[in-house]
mmCIF file of C-alpha atoms in Angstrom:
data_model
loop_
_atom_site.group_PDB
_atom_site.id
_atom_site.type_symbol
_atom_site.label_atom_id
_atom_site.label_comp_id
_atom_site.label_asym_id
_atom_site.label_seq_id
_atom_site.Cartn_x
_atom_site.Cartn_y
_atom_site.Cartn_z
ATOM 1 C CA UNK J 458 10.637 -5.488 -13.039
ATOM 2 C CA UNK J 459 8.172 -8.371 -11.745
ATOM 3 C CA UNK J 460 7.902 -8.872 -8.146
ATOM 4 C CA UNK J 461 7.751 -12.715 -8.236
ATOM 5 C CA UNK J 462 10.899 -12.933 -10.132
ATOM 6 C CA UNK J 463 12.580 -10.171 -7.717
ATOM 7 C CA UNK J 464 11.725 -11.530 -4.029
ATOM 8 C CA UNK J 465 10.927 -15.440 -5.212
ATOM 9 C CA UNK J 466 13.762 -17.112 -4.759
ATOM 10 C CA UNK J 467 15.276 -20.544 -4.915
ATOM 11 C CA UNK J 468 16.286 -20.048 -1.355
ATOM 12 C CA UNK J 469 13.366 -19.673 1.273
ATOM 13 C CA UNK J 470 16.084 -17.243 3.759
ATOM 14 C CA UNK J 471 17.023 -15.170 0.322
ATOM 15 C CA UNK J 472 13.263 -14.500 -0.048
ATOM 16 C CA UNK J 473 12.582 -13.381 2.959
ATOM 17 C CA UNK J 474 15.547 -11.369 3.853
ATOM 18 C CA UNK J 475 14.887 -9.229 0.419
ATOM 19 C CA UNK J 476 11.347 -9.283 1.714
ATOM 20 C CA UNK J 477 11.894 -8.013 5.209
ATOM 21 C CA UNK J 478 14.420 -4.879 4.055
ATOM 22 C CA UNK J 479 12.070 -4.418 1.298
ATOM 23 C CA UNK J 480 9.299 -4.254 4.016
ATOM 24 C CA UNK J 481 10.989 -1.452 6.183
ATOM 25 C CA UNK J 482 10.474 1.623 3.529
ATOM 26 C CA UNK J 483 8.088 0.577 0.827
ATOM 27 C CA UNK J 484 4.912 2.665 2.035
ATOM 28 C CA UNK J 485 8.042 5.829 1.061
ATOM 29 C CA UNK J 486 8.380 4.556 -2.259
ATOM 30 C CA UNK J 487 3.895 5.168 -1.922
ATOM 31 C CA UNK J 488 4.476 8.734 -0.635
ATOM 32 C CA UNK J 489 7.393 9.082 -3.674
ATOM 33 C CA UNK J 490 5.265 8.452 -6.335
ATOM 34 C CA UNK J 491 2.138 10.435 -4.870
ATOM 35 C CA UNK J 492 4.681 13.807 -4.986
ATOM 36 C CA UNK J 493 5.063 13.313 -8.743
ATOM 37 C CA UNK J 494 3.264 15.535 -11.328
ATOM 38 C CA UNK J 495 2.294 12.515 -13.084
ATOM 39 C CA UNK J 496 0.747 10.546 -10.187
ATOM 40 C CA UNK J 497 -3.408 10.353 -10.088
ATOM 41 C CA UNK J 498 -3.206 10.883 -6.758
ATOM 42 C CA UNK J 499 -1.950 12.986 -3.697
ATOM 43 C CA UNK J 500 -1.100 11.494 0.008
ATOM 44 C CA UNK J 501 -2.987 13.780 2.084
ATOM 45 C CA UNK J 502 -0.973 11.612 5.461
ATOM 46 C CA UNK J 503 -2.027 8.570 7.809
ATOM 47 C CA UNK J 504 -6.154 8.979 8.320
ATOM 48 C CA UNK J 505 -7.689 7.856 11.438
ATOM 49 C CA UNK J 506 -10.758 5.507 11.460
ATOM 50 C CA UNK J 507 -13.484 5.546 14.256
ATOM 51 C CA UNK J 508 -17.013 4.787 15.230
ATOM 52 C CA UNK J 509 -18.751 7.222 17.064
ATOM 53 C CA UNK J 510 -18.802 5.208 20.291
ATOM 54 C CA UNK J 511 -15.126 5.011 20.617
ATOM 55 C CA UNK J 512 -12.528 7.375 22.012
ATOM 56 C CA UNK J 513 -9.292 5.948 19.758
ATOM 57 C CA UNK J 514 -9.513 5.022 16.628
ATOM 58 C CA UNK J 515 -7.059 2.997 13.530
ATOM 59 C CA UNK J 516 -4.652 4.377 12.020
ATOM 60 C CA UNK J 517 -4.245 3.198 7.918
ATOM 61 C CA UNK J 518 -1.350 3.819 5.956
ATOM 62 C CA UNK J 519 -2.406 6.523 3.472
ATOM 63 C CA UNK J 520 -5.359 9.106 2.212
ATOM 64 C CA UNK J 521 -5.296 9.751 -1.216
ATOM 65 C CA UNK J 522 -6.772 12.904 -2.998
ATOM 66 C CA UNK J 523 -7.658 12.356 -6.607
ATOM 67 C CA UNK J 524 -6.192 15.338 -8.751
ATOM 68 C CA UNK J 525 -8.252 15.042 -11.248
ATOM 69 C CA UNK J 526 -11.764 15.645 -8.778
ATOM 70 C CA UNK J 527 -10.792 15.800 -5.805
ATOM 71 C CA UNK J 528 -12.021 13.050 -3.812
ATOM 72 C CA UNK J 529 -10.400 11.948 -1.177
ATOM 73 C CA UNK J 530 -10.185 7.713 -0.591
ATOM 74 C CA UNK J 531 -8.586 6.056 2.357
ATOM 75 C CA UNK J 532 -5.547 3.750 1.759
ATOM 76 C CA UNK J 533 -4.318 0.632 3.048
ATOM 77 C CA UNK J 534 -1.559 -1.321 1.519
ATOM 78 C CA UNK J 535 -0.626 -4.893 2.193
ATOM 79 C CA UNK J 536 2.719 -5.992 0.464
ATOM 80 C CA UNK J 537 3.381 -10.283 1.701
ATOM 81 C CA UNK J 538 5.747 -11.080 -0.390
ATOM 82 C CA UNK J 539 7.163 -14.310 0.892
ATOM 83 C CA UNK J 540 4.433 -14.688 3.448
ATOM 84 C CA UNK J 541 3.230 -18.709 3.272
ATOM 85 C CA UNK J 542 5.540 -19.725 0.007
ATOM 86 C CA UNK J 543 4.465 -16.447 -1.697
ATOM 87 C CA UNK J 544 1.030 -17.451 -1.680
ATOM 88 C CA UNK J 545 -0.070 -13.528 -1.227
ATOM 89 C CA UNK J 546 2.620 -12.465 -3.615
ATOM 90 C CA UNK J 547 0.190 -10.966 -6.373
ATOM 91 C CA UNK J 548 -3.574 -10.466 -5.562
ATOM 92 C CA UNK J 549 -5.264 -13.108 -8.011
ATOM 93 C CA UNK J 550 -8.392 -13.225 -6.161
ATOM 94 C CA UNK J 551 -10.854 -11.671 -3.494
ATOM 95 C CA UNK J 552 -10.615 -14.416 -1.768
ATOM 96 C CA UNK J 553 -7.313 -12.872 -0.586
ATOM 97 C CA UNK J 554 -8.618 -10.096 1.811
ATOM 98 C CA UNK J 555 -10.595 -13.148 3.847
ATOM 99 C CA UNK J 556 -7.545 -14.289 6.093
ATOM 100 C CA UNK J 557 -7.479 -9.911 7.028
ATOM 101 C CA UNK J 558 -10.948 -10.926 8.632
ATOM 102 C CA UNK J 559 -11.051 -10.086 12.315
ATOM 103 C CA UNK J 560 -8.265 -7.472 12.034
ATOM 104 C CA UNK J 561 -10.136 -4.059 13.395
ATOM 105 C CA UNK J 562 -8.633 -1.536 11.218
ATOM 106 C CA UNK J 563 -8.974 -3.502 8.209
ATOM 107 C CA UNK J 564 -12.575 -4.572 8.701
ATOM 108 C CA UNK J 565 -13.060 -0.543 9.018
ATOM 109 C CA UNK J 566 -10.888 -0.126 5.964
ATOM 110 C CA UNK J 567 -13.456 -2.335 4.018
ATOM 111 C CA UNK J 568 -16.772 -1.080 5.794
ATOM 112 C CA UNK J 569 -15.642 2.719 5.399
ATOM 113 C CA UNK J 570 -14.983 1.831 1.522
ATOM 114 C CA UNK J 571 -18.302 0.679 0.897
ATOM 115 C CA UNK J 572 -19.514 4.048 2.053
ATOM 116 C CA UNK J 573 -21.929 3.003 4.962
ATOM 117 C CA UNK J 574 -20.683 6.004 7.632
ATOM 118 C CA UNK J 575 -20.324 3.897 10.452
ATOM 119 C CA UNK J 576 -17.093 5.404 10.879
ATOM 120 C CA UNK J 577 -15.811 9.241 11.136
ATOM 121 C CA UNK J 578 -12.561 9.691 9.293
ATOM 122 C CA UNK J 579 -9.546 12.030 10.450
ATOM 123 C CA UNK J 580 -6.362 13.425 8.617
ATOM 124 C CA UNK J 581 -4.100 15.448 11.227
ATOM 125 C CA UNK J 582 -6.934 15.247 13.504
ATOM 126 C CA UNK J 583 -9.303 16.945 10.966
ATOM 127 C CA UNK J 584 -12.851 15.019 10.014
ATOM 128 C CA UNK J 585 -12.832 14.266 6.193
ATOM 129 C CA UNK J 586 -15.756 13.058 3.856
ATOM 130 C CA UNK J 587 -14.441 10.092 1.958
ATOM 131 C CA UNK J 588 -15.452 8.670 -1.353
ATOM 132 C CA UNK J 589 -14.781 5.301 -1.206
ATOM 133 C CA UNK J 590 -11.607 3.246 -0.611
ATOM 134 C CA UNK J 591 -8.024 2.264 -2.400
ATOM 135 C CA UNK J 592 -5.723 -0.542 -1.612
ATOM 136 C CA UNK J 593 -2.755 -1.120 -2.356
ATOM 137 C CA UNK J 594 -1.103 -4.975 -3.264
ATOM 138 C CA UNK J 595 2.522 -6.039 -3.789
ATOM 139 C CA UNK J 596 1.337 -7.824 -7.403
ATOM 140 C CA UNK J 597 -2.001 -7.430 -8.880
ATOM 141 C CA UNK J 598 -3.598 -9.536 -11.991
ATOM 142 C CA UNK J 599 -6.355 -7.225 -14.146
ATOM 143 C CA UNK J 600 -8.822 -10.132 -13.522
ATOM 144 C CA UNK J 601 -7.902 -9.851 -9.443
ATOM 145 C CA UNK J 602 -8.084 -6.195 -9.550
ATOM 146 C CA UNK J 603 -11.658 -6.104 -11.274
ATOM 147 C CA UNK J 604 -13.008 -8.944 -9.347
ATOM 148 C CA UNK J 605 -11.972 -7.418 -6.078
ATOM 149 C CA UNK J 606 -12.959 -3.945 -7.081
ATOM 150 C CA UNK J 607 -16.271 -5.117 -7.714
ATOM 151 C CA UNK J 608 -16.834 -7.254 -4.738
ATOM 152 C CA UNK J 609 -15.581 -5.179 -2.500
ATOM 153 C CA UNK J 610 -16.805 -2.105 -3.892
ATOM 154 C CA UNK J 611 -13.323 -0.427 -3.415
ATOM 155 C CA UNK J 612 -12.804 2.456 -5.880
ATOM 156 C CA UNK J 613 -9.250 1.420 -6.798
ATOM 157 C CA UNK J 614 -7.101 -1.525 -6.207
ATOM 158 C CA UNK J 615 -2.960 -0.873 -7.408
ATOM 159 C CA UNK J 616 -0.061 -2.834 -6.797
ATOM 160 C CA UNK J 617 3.255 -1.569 -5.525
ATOM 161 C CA UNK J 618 4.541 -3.303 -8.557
ATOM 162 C CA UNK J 619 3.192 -1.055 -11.108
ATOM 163 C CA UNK J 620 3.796 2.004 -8.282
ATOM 164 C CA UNK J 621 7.488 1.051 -8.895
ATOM 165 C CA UNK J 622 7.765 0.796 -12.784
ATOM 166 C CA UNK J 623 6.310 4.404 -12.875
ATOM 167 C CA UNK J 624 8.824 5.552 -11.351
ATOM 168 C CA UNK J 625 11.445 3.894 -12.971
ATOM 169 C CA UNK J 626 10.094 5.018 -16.766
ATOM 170 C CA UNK J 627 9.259 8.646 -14.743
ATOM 171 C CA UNK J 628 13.109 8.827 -14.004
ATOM 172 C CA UNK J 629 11.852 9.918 -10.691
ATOM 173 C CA UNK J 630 14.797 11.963 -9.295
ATOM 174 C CA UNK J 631 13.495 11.675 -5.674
ATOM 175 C CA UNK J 632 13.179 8.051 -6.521
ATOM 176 C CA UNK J 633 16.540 7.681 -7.866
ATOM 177 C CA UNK J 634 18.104 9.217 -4.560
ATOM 178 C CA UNK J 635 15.882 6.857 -2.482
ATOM 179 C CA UNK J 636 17.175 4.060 -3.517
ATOM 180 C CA UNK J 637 20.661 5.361 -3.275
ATOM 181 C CA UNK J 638 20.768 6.519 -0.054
ATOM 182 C CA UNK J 639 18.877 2.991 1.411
ATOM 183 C CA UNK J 640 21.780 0.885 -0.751
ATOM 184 C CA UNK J 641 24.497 3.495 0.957
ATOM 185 C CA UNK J 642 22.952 2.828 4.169
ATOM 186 C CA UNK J 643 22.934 -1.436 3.911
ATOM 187 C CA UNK J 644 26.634 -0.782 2.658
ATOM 188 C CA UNK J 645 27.871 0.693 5.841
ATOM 189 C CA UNK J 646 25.822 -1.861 8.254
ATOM 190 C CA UNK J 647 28.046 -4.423 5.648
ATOM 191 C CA UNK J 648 31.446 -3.361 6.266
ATOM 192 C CA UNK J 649 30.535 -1.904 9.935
ATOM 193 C CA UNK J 650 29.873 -5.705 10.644
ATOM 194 C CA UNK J 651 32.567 -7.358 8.795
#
């Protein structure tokens, strides 16, 4: 399954209606694939970013604990599907990340991944010591992911994309019944409106 040929459509509405459901429970389908055996990596829950001299922090969407060493990375996951003609679709380029510029907990995200401590990191209100920084794209090319990896220092860049086709060949049973209940659910908002 291939994102672009999933939420790009012929019809700009199509596109972005797929995109919007797809957009209220895809950081579960994350948390799915992080409970299975065969996942590199655990969700350890939401971490909280902040700089010494503030009193509230930002809030990301995941923190990952590698099972093979146990490092733990902070996660944050953009998925823009239809967002300006699909433009942000698949990560081609760094040059992606620029129009995040400005956005607080995303500038942490990246200075927190390059491993400069200007920030103290929480999970469940617990400070961690993180090893770098993951993020997480709808679509990713190789040549995007090693480009950004390496400009950006991040320790790992994957796309929701391949996220989902692991599953899938997995035969994830928690998957399965994920996907089932959410297509149960849009069925009875259906015929409750009709």
């Amino acid at each position: 399954m291939k994102f672009i040929e999933l939420f790009k459509t012929v019809q700009p509405s199509h596109g972005k209606f797929l995109a919007r459901v797809f957009g209220i429970f895809n950081e579960e389908i994350v948390r799915i694939w992080c409970r299975d055996s065969r996942a590199p990596y655990k969700d350890l829950g939401r971490p909280t970013l902040r700089r010494k001299s503030e009193t509230r922090g930002h809030a990301l969407d995941f923190s990952f604990q590698d099972l093979k060493n146990g490092l733990i990375y902070i996660v944050e996951m953009k998925c823009w599907l239809e967002y300006q003609n699909y433009k942000y679709l698949s990560l081609t380029a760094p040059s992606f990340l620029d129009c995040f510029e400005g956005d607080p907990a995303f500038d942490k995200f990246l200075e927190v991944s390059k491993g400069n401590g200007i920030c103290q990191v929480f999970i469940d209100s617990e400070s961690v010591c993180i090893s770098g920084g993951i993020l997480i794209w709808g679509s990713v090319s190789e040549s995007g992911r090693s480009a950004l990896m390496k400009e950006r220092r991040l320790h790992d860049v994957l796309s929701l994309e391949n996220i989902i086709s692991n599953l899938v060949s997995w035969q994830n049973q928690e998957y399965k019944d994920f996907l089932n209940a959410r297509a149960s659910r849009m069925n009875e908002l259906i015929k409750g409106l009709s």
